[in-house]
PDB file of C-alpha atoms in Angstrom:
ATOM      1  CA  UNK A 238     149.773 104.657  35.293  1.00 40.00           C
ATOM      2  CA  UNK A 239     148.480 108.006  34.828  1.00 49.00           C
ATOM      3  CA  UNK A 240     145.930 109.574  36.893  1.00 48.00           C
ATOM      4  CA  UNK A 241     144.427 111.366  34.050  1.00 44.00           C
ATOM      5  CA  UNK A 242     139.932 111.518  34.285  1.00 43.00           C
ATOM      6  CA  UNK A 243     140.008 111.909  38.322  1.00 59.00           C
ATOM      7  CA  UNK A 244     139.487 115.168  37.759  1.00 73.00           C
ATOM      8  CA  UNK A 245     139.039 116.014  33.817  1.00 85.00           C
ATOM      9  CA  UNK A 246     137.580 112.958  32.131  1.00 87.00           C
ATOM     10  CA  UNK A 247     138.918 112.116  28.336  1.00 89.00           C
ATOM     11  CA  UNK A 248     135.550 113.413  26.838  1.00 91.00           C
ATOM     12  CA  UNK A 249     135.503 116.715  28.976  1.00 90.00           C
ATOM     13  CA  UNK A 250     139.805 117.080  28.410  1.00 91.00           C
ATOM     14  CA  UNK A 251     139.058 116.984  24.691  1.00 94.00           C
ATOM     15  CA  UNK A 252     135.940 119.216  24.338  1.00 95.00           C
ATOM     16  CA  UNK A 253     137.798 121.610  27.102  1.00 94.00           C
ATOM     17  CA  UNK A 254     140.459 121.380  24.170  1.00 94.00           C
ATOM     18  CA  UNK A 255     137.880 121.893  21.291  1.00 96.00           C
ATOM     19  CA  UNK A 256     136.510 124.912  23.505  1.00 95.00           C
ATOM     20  CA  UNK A 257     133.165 123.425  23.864  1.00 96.00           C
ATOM     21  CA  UNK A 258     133.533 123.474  27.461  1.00 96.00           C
ATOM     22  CA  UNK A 259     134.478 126.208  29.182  1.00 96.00           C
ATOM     23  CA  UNK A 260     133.902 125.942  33.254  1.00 95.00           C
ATOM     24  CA  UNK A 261     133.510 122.875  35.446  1.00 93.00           C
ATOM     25  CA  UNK A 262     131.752 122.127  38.719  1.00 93.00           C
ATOM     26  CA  UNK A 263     132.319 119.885  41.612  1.00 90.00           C
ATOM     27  CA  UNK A 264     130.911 119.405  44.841  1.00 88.00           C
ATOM     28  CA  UNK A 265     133.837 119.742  47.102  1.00 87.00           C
ATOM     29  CA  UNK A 266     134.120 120.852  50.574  1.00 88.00           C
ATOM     30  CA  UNK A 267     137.387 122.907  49.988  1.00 90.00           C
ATOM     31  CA  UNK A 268     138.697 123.651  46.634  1.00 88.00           C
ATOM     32  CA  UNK A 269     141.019 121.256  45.316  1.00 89.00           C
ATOM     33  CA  UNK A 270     142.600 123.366  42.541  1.00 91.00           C
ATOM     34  CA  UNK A 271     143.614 126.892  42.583  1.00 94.00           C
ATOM     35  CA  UNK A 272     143.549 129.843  40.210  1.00 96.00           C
ATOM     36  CA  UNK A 273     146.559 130.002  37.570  1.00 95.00           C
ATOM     37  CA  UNK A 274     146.934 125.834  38.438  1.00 94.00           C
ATOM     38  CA  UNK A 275     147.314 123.126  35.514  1.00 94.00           C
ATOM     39  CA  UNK A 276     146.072 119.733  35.368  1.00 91.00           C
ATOM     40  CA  UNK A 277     147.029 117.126  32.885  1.00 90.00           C
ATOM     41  CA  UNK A 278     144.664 115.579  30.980  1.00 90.00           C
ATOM     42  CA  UNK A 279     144.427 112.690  28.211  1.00 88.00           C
ATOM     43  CA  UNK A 280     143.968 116.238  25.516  1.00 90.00           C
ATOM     44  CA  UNK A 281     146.955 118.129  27.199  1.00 91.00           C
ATOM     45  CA  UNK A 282     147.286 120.542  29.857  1.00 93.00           C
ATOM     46  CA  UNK A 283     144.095 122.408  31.560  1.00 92.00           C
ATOM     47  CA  UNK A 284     144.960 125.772  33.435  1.00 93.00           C
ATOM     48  CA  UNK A 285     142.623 126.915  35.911  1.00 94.00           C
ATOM     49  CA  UNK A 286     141.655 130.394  35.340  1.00 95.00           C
ATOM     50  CA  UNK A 287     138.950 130.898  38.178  1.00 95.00           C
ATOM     51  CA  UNK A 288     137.467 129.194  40.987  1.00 94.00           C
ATOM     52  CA  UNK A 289     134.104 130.051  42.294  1.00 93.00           C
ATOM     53  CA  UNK A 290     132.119 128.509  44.936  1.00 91.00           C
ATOM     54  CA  UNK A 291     128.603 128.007  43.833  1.00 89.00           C
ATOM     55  CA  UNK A 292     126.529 128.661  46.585  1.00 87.00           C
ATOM     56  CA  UNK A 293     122.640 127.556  45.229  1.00 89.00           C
ATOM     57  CA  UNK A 294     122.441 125.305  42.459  1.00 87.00           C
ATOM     58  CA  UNK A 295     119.160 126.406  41.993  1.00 89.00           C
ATOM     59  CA  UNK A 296     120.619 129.121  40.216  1.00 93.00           C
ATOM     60  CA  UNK A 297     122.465 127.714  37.860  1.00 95.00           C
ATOM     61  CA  UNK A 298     121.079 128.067  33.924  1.00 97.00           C
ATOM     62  CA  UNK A 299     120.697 126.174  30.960  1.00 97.00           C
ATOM     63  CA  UNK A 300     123.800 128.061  30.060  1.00 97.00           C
ATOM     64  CA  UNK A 301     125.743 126.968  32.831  1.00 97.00           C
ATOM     65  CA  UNK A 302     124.753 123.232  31.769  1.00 97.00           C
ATOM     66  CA  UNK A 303     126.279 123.868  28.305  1.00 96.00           C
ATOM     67  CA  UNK A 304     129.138 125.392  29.270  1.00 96.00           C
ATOM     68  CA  UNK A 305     130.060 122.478  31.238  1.00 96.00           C
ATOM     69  CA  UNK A 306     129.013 119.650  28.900  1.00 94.00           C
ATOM     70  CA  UNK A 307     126.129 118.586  30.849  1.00 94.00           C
ATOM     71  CA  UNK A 308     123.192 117.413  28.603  1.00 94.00           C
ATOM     72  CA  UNK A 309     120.865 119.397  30.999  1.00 96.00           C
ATOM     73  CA  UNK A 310     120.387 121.807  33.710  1.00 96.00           C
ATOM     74  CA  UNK A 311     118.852 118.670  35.847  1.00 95.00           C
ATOM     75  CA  UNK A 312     121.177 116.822  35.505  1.00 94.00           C
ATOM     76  CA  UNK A 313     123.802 119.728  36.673  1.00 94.00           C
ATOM     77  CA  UNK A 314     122.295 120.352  39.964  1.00 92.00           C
ATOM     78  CA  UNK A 315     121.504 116.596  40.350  1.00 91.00           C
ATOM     79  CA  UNK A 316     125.184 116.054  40.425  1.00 89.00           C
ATOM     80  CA  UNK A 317     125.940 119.015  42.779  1.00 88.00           C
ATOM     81  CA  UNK A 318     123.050 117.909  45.441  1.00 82.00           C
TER      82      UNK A 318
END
């Protein structure tokens, strides 16, 4: 069985693929994917074309939040915290 949605979910694969979202952030104590890297997903293959440690999610935006396909900029740094 696949391990497709540990790190791309179906729903973020296929608007990544629609280009409705256009970054992703985890909370990870090392990066787990590097620049120029692909990951398969249920919508195809994602390549990686930065990685950027985020240092204060207090200063993430609205913006950020959209990019990323989270309904809100709460619930963004909720998820990084």
């Amino acid at each position: 069985m696949p391990r497709w949605g540990v790190l791309i979910s179906t729903p973020v694969a296929e608007a990544i693929r629609a280009g409705t979202v256009t970054q992703a952030f985890r909370r990870w104590d090392v990066p787990r994917v590097k620049v120029g890297g692909l990951q398969r997903t249920p919508a195809g293959l994602v390549r990686f074309d930065a990685v950027s440690q985020v240092r204060d999610p207090a200063k993430l935006t609205e913006r950020d939040a959209r990019r990323a396909g989270v309904k809100s900029l709460a619930a963004l740094q909720k998820a990084l915290t």
